[in-house]
């Protein structure tokens, strides 16, 4: 642990705690070529919880290479559709206004679903103020200066406008022990109470929030300029997340105790399967697979390949390991006994698109937990 002073990337306070330390990790977004022998550069990954504003964040910020070429899971589109439907039905968003969207390096857009829900009059021009400002595809979590990012979004709101933010809640990460959600490039990990506090500090108030099942808990939250009264959904969700312990360094810090056992259990399972002569392959060359494989010390001897639908990843390897990324076709050709799923939200989609796995008596199992 370094003795540097950490200051909050939202409120600037230096009062906080390192709650999880994943050591040094390779960039989880830059997949090296299969022919690149490494070693890949690594960077510290420490989660710090601000006592002043409640924002959980990476303590360190190296300029980590990101090159995101993934295909979006169907589950994300479905979640946006449900969110947009909720926004339209609840009357939270006046229809027909100008819409501005903040893009995430991961791609994806809310515009098709908002359009389908009748919520878009037109798309605002670059920098133009809008009636609806959307940070819906996890854009803001990549910003090093969280306050500047939120102020920028707030400043684009027309009088009476609404800001919609979507985030994978820290409550889900804590409750479901998703420690491998903590990764380089993702600098902020919001909870509903922290988001409410952050919004208040830039002159906005949260008027409604809803928890969706994506990633075990993804919140869509609507905010407007302070003074607009909301419904009690924000308070209800905030209380629920407080009970889970999102503001409590000791409770969030319990994640640390699951890191080593989770990584070791995966390595043990792969060793046992290899001993039985079974073929175990992975699916989902996603960023969250990286800290898990690296901490477990898993190489191609234990997990010979990870499949991914994105053709751009196919001649690459998993960062920090020698595990190649293969196509879904190659996965089914190898007739695995078990496919470890690194992105559990893909399960329903994969059972439909790759029936060969279960037809051949193979099974899908989550890589963690
Ligand atoms: Zn803070």
Tab-separated table of C-alpha atoms and ligand atoms in Angstrom:
chain	number	residue	atom	x	y	z
A	1	UNK	CA	0.000	0.000	0.000
A	2	UNK	CA	1.365	3.411	-0.891
A	3	UNK	CA	1.298	6.306	1.537
A	4	UNK	CA	-0.029	8.800	-0.996
A	5	UNK	CA	-2.895	11.081	-0.096
A	6	UNK	CA	-6.015	10.081	-1.957
A	7	UNK	CA	-8.542	12.771	-2.720
A	8	UNK	CA	-12.054	12.185	-3.919
A	9	UNK	CA	-12.524	12.569	-7.643
A	10	UNK	CA	-15.932	14.076	-6.965
A	11	UNK	CA	-15.753	16.226	-3.809
A	12	UNK	CA	-12.006	16.508	-3.234
A	13	UNK	CA	-12.147	15.231	0.343
A	14	UNK	CA	-9.184	13.185	1.524
A	15	UNK	CA	-11.287	11.439	4.174
A	16	UNK	CA	-11.922	7.922	3.047
A	17	UNK	CA	-10.771	4.346	3.093
A	18	UNK	CA	-9.160	1.919	0.709
A	19	UNK	CA	-11.765	-0.835	0.917
A	20	UNK	CA	-10.565	-3.302	-1.717
A	21	UNK	CA	-7.079	-3.839	-3.110
A	22	UNK	CA	-6.770	-6.075	-6.169
A	23	UNK	CA	-3.035	-5.536	-6.507
A	24	UNK	CA	-1.639	-4.781	-9.956
A	25	UNK	CA	-3.738	-5.669	-12.982
A	26	UNK	CA	-3.261	-5.430	-16.730
A	27	UNK	CA	-5.630	-3.166	-18.648
A	28	UNK	CA	-8.817	-5.153	-18.882
A	29	UNK	CA	-9.834	-3.438	-22.079
A	30	UNK	CA	-6.739	-3.769	-24.210
A	31	UNK	CA	-6.501	-7.308	-25.527
A	32	UNK	CA	-2.985	-8.073	-26.809
A	33	UNK	CA	-2.396	-9.966	-30.045
A	34	UNK	CA	-2.064	-13.708	-29.554
A	35	UNK	CA	1.494	-13.413	-30.890
A	36	UNK	CA	2.414	-10.768	-28.283
A	37	UNK	CA	4.225	-12.735	-25.551
A	38	UNK	CA	3.812	-10.052	-22.893
A	39	UNK	CA	4.302	-9.383	-20.086
A	40	UNK	CA	1.477	-6.846	-20.260
A	41	UNK	CA	1.933	-3.626	-18.301
A	42	UNK	CA	0.067	-3.594	-14.999
A	43	UNK	CA	-1.416	-0.860	-12.835
A	44	UNK	CA	-2.659	-0.713	-9.241
A	45	UNK	CA	-6.366	-1.350	-8.648
A	46	UNK	CA	-7.612	-0.058	-5.299
A	47	UNK	CA	-11.193	0.831	-4.481
A	48	UNK	CA	-11.511	3.865	-2.200
A	49	UNK	CA	-14.727	4.936	-0.503
A	50	UNK	CA	-15.118	8.665	0.172
A	51	UNK	CA	-16.512	9.361	3.625
A	52	UNK	CA	-17.668	12.827	2.601
A	53	UNK	CA	-19.803	12.189	-0.484
A	54	UNK	CA	-20.005	8.389	-0.458
A	55	UNK	CA	-18.566	7.820	-3.931
A	56	UNK	CA	-16.620	4.585	-4.331
A	57	UNK	CA	-13.819	5.054	-6.829
A	58	UNK	CA	-10.467	3.839	-8.024
A	59	UNK	CA	-7.793	5.440	-5.875
A	60	UNK	CA	-5.278	5.461	-8.673
A	61	UNK	CA	-5.558	6.713	-12.159
A	62	UNK	CA	-2.934	5.694	-14.581
A	63	UNK	CA	-3.569	6.384	-18.182
A	64	UNK	CA	-4.666	2.858	-18.905
A	65	UNK	CA	-4.950	1.843	-22.529
A	66	UNK	CA	-8.523	1.087	-23.558
A	67	UNK	CA	-9.594	-0.349	-26.835
A	68	UNK	CA	-13.113	-1.540	-26.603
A	69	UNK	CA	-14.264	-3.754	-29.381
A	70	UNK	CA	-16.871	-5.851	-27.646
A	71	UNK	CA	-20.323	-6.746	-28.873
A	72	UNK	CA	-23.103	-5.606	-26.640
A	73	UNK	CA	-25.059	-8.288	-24.785
A	74	UNK	CA	-28.710	-8.495	-25.693
A	75	UNK	CA	-29.472	-8.008	-21.987
A	76	UNK	CA	-28.321	-4.385	-22.171
A	77	UNK	CA	-30.697	-3.575	-24.997
A	78	UNK	CA	-33.544	-5.233	-23.125
A	79	UNK	CA	-32.711	-3.223	-20.020
A	80	UNK	CA	-32.768	0.038	-21.993
A	81	UNK	CA	-36.091	-0.907	-23.511
A	82	UNK	CA	-37.546	-1.561	-20.062
A	83	UNK	CA	-36.055	1.672	-18.726
A	84	UNK	CA	-37.374	3.741	-21.617
A	85	UNK	CA	-40.804	2.149	-21.203
A	86	UNK	CA	-40.782	3.002	-17.517
A	87	UNK	CA	-39.728	6.600	-18.222
A	88	UNK	CA	-42.511	7.015	-20.778
A	89	UNK	CA	-45.287	5.324	-18.797
A	90	UNK	CA	-44.484	7.100	-15.568
A	91	UNK	CA	-44.604	10.496	-17.257
A	92	UNK	CA	-41.158	11.261	-15.852
A	93	UNK	CA	-39.931	12.490	-19.210
A	94	UNK	CA	-42.060	14.887	-21.220
A	95	UNK	CA	-42.208	13.448	-24.762
A	96	UNK	CA	-40.962	15.169	-27.875
A	97	UNK	CA	-38.027	17.155	-26.567
A	98	UNK	CA	-34.431	17.510	-27.666
A	99	UNK	CA	-32.228	14.681	-26.417
A	100	UNK	CA	-28.486	14.669	-25.771
A	101	UNK	CA	-26.662	11.434	-25.056
A	102	UNK	CA	-23.234	10.911	-23.509
A	103	UNK	CA	-21.470	8.043	-25.236
A	104	UNK	CA	-19.583	5.366	-23.390
A	105	UNK	CA	-16.378	3.863	-24.781
A	106	UNK	CA	-18.271	0.569	-24.587
A	107	UNK	CA	-20.724	1.695	-27.245
A	108	UNK	CA	-24.460	1.222	-27.078
A	109	UNK	CA	-27.093	3.931	-27.281
A	110	UNK	CA	-30.419	4.690	-25.687
A	111	UNK	CA	-31.672	6.597	-28.715
A	112	UNK	CA	-33.426	3.647	-30.455
A	113	UNK	CA	-35.283	2.672	-27.280
A	114	UNK	CA	-36.150	6.271	-26.383
A	115	UNK	CA	-37.422	6.781	-29.913
A	116	UNK	CA	-39.511	3.627	-29.701
A	117	UNK	CA	-40.991	4.907	-26.435
A	118	UNK	CA	-41.890	8.194	-28.129
A	119	UNK	CA	-39.554	10.244	-25.976
A	120	UNK	CA	-37.450	11.901	-28.666
A	121	UNK	CA	-38.480	14.959	-30.613
A	122	UNK	CA	-35.024	15.403	-32.057
A	123	UNK	CA	-31.410	14.793	-31.176
A	124	UNK	CA	-29.676	17.884	-29.808
A	125	UNK	CA	-26.671	19.222	-31.685
A	126	UNK	CA	-23.147	19.047	-30.221
A	127	UNK	CA	-23.079	21.042	-26.982
A	128	UNK	CA	-26.683	22.187	-27.412
A	129	UNK	CA	-28.860	22.294	-24.312
A	130	UNK	CA	-31.449	19.526	-24.180
A	131	UNK	CA	-34.717	18.587	-22.514
A	132	UNK	CA	-33.375	15.116	-21.831
A	133	UNK	CA	-29.716	14.400	-21.148
A	134	UNK	CA	-28.874	10.707	-20.959
A	135	UNK	CA	-25.821	9.031	-19.510
A	136	UNK	CA	-27.227	5.610	-20.083
A	137	UNK	CA	-24.413	3.406	-21.252
A	138	UNK	CA	-22.019	3.775	-18.368
A	139	UNK	CA	-20.172	6.794	-19.799
A	140	UNK	CA	-19.623	8.828	-16.638
A	141	UNK	CA	-17.855	6.047	-14.758
A	142	UNK	CA	-14.887	6.537	-17.110
A	143	UNK	CA	-14.368	10.205	-16.143
A	144	UNK	CA	-11.342	10.986	-13.961
A	145	UNK	CA	-12.918	14.215	-12.695
A	146	UNK	CA	-16.348	13.093	-11.556
A	147	UNK	CA	-17.548	16.522	-10.507
A	148	UNK	CA	-16.622	18.091	-13.859
A	149	UNK	CA	-18.414	15.261	-15.659
A	150	UNK	CA	-21.615	15.685	-13.656
A	151	UNK	CA	-21.532	19.496	-13.909
A	152	UNK	CA	-21.127	19.220	-17.660
A	153	UNK	CA	-24.229	17.048	-17.903
A	154	UNK	CA	-26.192	19.301	-15.557
A	155	UNK	CA	-25.217	22.377	-17.553
A	156	UNK	CA	-26.751	20.917	-20.701
A	157	UNK	CA	-30.215	20.731	-19.176
A	158	UNK	CA	-32.766	23.198	-20.406
A	159	UNK	CA	-35.070	24.667	-17.752
A	160	UNK	CA	-37.420	21.847	-16.827
A	161	UNK	CA	-35.110	19.277	-18.385
A	162	UNK	CA	-34.314	15.839	-17.042
A	163	UNK	CA	-31.037	14.005	-16.610
A	164	UNK	CA	-31.158	10.209	-16.776
A	165	UNK	CA	-28.208	8.239	-15.463
A	166	UNK	CA	-27.780	4.496	-15.419
A	167	UNK	CA	-25.262	2.724	-13.239
A	168	UNK	CA	-24.396	-0.766	-12.066
A	169	UNK	CA	-25.064	-0.183	-8.392
A	170	UNK	CA	-22.400	-0.623	-5.759
A	171	UNK	CA	-25.200	-2.280	-3.781
A	172	UNK	CA	-25.287	-5.149	-6.283
A	173	UNK	CA	-21.496	-5.404	-6.304
A	174	UNK	CA	-21.466	-5.695	-2.500
A	175	UNK	CA	-24.533	-7.905	-2.158
A	176	UNK	CA	-23.491	-10.346	-4.896
A	177	UNK	CA	-19.758	-10.157	-4.094
A	178	UNK	CA	-18.971	-8.979	-7.616
A	179	UNK	CA	-15.453	-7.870	-6.763
A	180	UNK	CA	-14.331	-8.423	-10.338
A	181	UNK	CA	-16.597	-5.529	-11.359
A	182	UNK	CA	-13.790	-3.359	-9.970
A	183	UNK	CA	-11.411	-2.784	-12.831
A	184	UNK	CA	-9.089	-0.392	-14.545
A	185	UNK	CA	-10.756	2.256	-16.645
A	186	UNK	CA	-13.915	2.193	-14.538
A	187	UNK	CA	-13.117	4.976	-12.132
A	188	UNK	CA	-16.421	5.401	-10.259
A	189	UNK	CA	-18.808	2.888	-8.660
A	190	UNK	CA	-22.043	4.638	-7.775
A	191	UNK	CA	-24.602	3.818	-5.173
A	192	UNK	CA	-27.993	5.487	-5.161
A	193	UNK	CA	-27.256	7.447	-1.939
A	194	UNK	CA	-23.924	8.647	-3.363
A	195	UNK	CA	-25.543	9.640	-6.649
A	196	UNK	CA	-28.252	11.584	-4.801
A	197	UNK	CA	-25.553	13.427	-2.829
A	198	UNK	CA	-23.495	14.154	-5.930
A	199	UNK	CA	-26.530	15.474	-7.789
A	200	UNK	CA	-27.405	17.733	-4.856
A	201	UNK	CA	-23.909	19.192	-4.912
A	202	UNK	CA	-24.303	20.254	-8.546
A	203	UNK	CA	-27.774	21.710	-7.992
A	204	UNK	CA	-29.851	18.764	-9.151
A	205	UNK	CA	-32.253	16.542	-7.301
A	206	UNK	CA	-33.114	12.927	-7.911
A	207	UNK	CA	-36.823	12.616	-8.644
A	208	UNK	CA	-37.228	8.916	-9.373
A	209	UNK	CA	-35.141	5.758	-9.440
A	210	UNK	CA	-35.688	2.155	-10.340
A	211	UNK	CA	-33.534	-0.907	-9.874
A	212	UNK	CA	-33.312	-3.309	-12.846
A	213	UNK	CA	-31.977	-6.858	-12.829
A	214	UNK	CA	-29.108	-6.264	-15.286
A	215	UNK	CA	-25.771	-7.219	-13.644
A	216	UNK	CA	-27.735	-8.098	-10.512
A	217	UNK	CA	-28.696	-4.475	-9.906
A	218	UNK	CA	-28.564	-1.628	-12.408
A	219	UNK	CA	-30.229	1.621	-11.430
A	220	UNK	CA	-31.895	4.071	-13.771
A	221	UNK	CA	-32.261	7.394	-12.010
A	222	UNK	CA	-33.997	10.576	-13.144
A	223	UNK	CA	-32.866	13.983	-11.912
A	224	UNK	CA	-33.911	17.537	-12.497
A	225	UNK	CA	-32.914	20.927	-11.223
A	226	UNK	CA	-33.343	21.222	-7.489
A	227	UNK	CA	-36.790	22.150	-6.309
A	228	UNK	CA	-38.761	19.662	-8.358
A	229	UNK	CA	-40.473	17.234	-6.055
A	230	UNK	CA	-40.030	13.590	-6.835
A	231	UNK	CA	-41.708	10.394	-5.774
A	232	UNK	CA	-40.560	8.204	-2.912
A	233	UNK	CA	-38.782	5.687	-5.159
A	234	UNK	CA	-35.440	7.403	-4.583
A	235	UNK	CA	-35.740	7.288	-0.789
A	236	UNK	CA	-36.887	3.683	-0.862
A	237	UNK	CA	-33.985	2.565	-3.038
A	238	UNK	CA	-31.497	4.645	-1.027
A	239	UNK	CA	-32.643	3.067	2.220
A	240	UNK	CA	-32.380	-0.413	0.726
A	241	UNK	CA	-28.828	0.261	-0.460
A	242	UNK	CA	-27.857	1.741	2.926
A	243	UNK	CA	-29.010	-1.466	4.572
A	244	UNK	CA	-26.714	-3.383	2.229
A	245	UNK	CA	-23.944	-1.094	3.456
A	246	UNK	CA	-22.935	0.989	0.440
A	247	UNK	CA	-21.781	3.884	2.646
A	248	UNK	CA	-19.970	1.745	5.176
A	249	UNK	CA	-16.273	1.124	4.549
A	250	UNK	CA	-16.297	-2.073	6.607
A	251	UNK	CA	-19.254	-3.513	4.713
A	252	UNK	CA	-17.915	-2.599	1.267
A	253	UNK	CA	-14.514	-3.838	2.421
A	254	UNK	CA	-15.973	-7.301	2.997
A	255	UNK	CA	-15.580	-7.709	-0.765
A	256	UNK	CA	-11.874	-8.151	-0.133
A	257	UNK	CA	-12.476	-11.335	1.821
A	258	UNK	CA	-14.122	-12.911	-1.234
A	259	UNK	CA	-11.333	-12.128	-3.683
A	260	UNK	CA	-8.850	-14.878	-2.821
A	261	UNK	CA	-11.433	-17.615	-2.128
A	262	UNK	CA	-13.314	-16.785	-5.355
A	263	UNK	CA	-10.150	-16.867	-7.457
A	264	UNK	CA	-8.842	-20.021	-5.757
A	265	UNK	CA	-12.161	-21.842	-6.111
A	266	UNK	CA	-12.110	-21.217	-9.842
A	267	UNK	CA	-8.527	-22.447	-10.205
A	268	UNK	CA	-9.313	-25.557	-8.093
A	269	UNK	CA	-12.400	-26.325	-10.136
A	270	UNK	CA	-10.395	-26.099	-13.375
A	271	UNK	CA	-7.630	-28.318	-12.003
A	272	UNK	CA	-10.143	-30.952	-10.903
A	273	UNK	CA	-11.896	-30.868	-14.266
A	274	UNK	CA	-8.575	-31.263	-16.043
A	275	UNK	CA	-7.798	-34.228	-13.781
A	276	UNK	CA	-11.061	-35.854	-14.922
A	277	UNK	CA	-10.125	-35.223	-18.535
A	278	UNK	CA	-12.971	-32.766	-19.079
A	279	UNK	CA	-12.889	-29.908	-21.536
A	280	UNK	CA	-13.621	-26.567	-19.857
A	281	UNK	CA	-13.656	-23.410	-21.947
A	282	UNK	CA	-14.748	-19.865	-21.186
A	283	UNK	CA	-17.241	-17.500	-22.733
A	284	UNK	CA	-17.156	-13.718	-22.639
A	285	UNK	CA	-13.819	-11.993	-23.256
A	286	UNK	CA	-15.110	-9.208	-21.071
A	287	UNK	CA	-13.151	-6.812	-18.918
A	288	UNK	CA	-14.485	-8.397	-15.725
A	289	UNK	CA	-12.945	-11.749	-16.698
A	290	UNK	CA	-9.484	-10.229	-16.523
A	291	UNK	CA	-8.954	-9.614	-12.770
A	292	UNK	CA	-10.500	-13.002	-12.026
A	293	UNK	CA	-8.171	-14.928	-14.370
A	294	UNK	CA	-5.131	-12.897	-13.369
A	295	UNK	CA	-5.690	-13.224	-9.616
A	296	UNK	CA	-6.415	-16.930	-9.976
A	297	UNK	CA	-3.233	-17.386	-12.008
A	298	UNK	CA	-5.173	-19.231	-14.681
A	299	UNK	CA	-3.438	-19.807	-17.990
A	300	UNK	CA	-4.211	-21.738	-21.149
A	301	UNK	CA	-3.088	-24.976	-19.444
A	302	UNK	CA	-6.225	-24.775	-17.271
A	303	UNK	CA	-8.537	-22.789	-19.511
A	304	UNK	CA	-7.471	-23.379	-23.123
A	305	UNK	CA	-9.676	-20.678	-24.663
A	306	UNK	CA	-12.327	-18.040	-24.030
A	307	UNK	CA	-14.937	-17.570	-26.742
A	308	UNK	CA	-16.440	-14.233	-27.662
A	309	UNK	CA	-18.923	-13.136	-30.304
A	310	UNK	CA	-16.883	-10.098	-31.269
A	311	UNK	CA	-14.799	-10.944	-34.380
A	312	UNK	CA	-12.413	-8.106	-33.476
A	313	UNK	CA	-11.209	-10.117	-30.481
A	314	UNK	CA	-10.545	-13.386	-32.255
A	315	UNK	CA	-6.809	-13.234	-32.845
A	316	UNK	CA	-6.193	-11.788	-29.432
A	317	UNK	CA	-5.550	-13.201	-25.996
A	318	UNK	CA	-6.926	-12.435	-22.558
A	319	UNK	CA	-4.828	-9.642	-20.958
A	320	UNK	CA	-2.295	-10.853	-18.416
A	321	UNK	CA	-2.637	-14.477	-19.545
A	322	UNK	CA	-1.798	-16.713	-22.515
A	323	UNK	CA	-5.449	-17.691	-23.041
A	324	UNK	CA	-6.543	-17.138	-26.641
A	325	UNK	CA	-9.917	-15.698	-27.610
A	326	UNK	CA	-11.838	-17.886	-30.063
A	327	UNK	CA	-15.084	-17.620	-31.983
A	328	UNK	CA	-18.378	-19.140	-30.795
A	329	UNK	CA	-18.129	-21.563	-33.753
A	330	UNK	CA	-14.799	-22.833	-32.547
A	331	UNK	CA	-16.228	-23.152	-29.034
A	332	UNK	CA	-19.011	-25.465	-30.170
A	333	UNK	CA	-16.611	-27.462	-32.381
A	334	UNK	CA	-14.495	-28.290	-29.351
A	335	UNK	CA	-17.539	-29.809	-27.627
A	336	UNK	CA	-16.799	-28.525	-24.116
A	337	UNK	CA	-18.151	-30.348	-21.071
A	338	UNK	CA	-18.368	-27.035	-19.285
A	339	UNK	CA	-18.420	-23.427	-20.426
A	340	UNK	CA	-17.504	-20.902	-17.770
A	341	UNK	CA	-19.596	-17.824	-18.269
A	342	UNK	CA	-17.811	-14.604	-17.375
A	343	UNK	CA	-20.889	-12.457	-18.113
A	344	UNK	CA	-23.843	-14.141	-16.391
A	345	UNK	CA	-26.334	-11.793	-18.099
A	346	UNK	CA	-25.537	-13.534	-21.377
A	347	UNK	CA	-26.919	-16.902	-20.264
A	348	UNK	CA	-30.412	-16.761	-21.761
A	349	UNK	CA	-29.096	-15.359	-25.038
A	350	UNK	CA	-26.356	-18.001	-25.311
A	351	UNK	CA	-28.628	-20.935	-24.566
A	352	UNK	CA	-30.668	-19.805	-27.553
A	353	UNK	CA	-27.825	-18.926	-29.898
A	354	UNK	CA	-25.521	-21.855	-29.051
A	355	UNK	CA	-27.864	-24.789	-28.354
A	356	UNK	CA	-25.023	-27.125	-29.443
A	357	UNK	CA	-23.436	-26.753	-26.012
A	358	UNK	CA	-26.345	-28.256	-24.079
A	359	UNK	CA	-27.320	-30.605	-26.938
A	360	UNK	CA	-23.839	-32.101	-26.526
A	361	UNK	CA	-24.427	-32.498	-22.765
A	362	UNK	CA	-22.273	-29.485	-21.979
A	363	UNK	CA	-23.203	-27.096	-19.216
A	364	UNK	CA	-22.969	-23.345	-18.709
A	365	UNK	CA	-21.783	-22.283	-15.297
A	366	UNK	CA	-20.965	-18.851	-13.873
A	367	UNK	CA	-17.237	-18.245	-13.459
A	368	UNK	CA	-17.651	-16.592	-10.079
A	369	UNK	CA	-20.051	-17.573	-7.309
B	1	LIG	ZN1	-16.175	12.499	-2.137
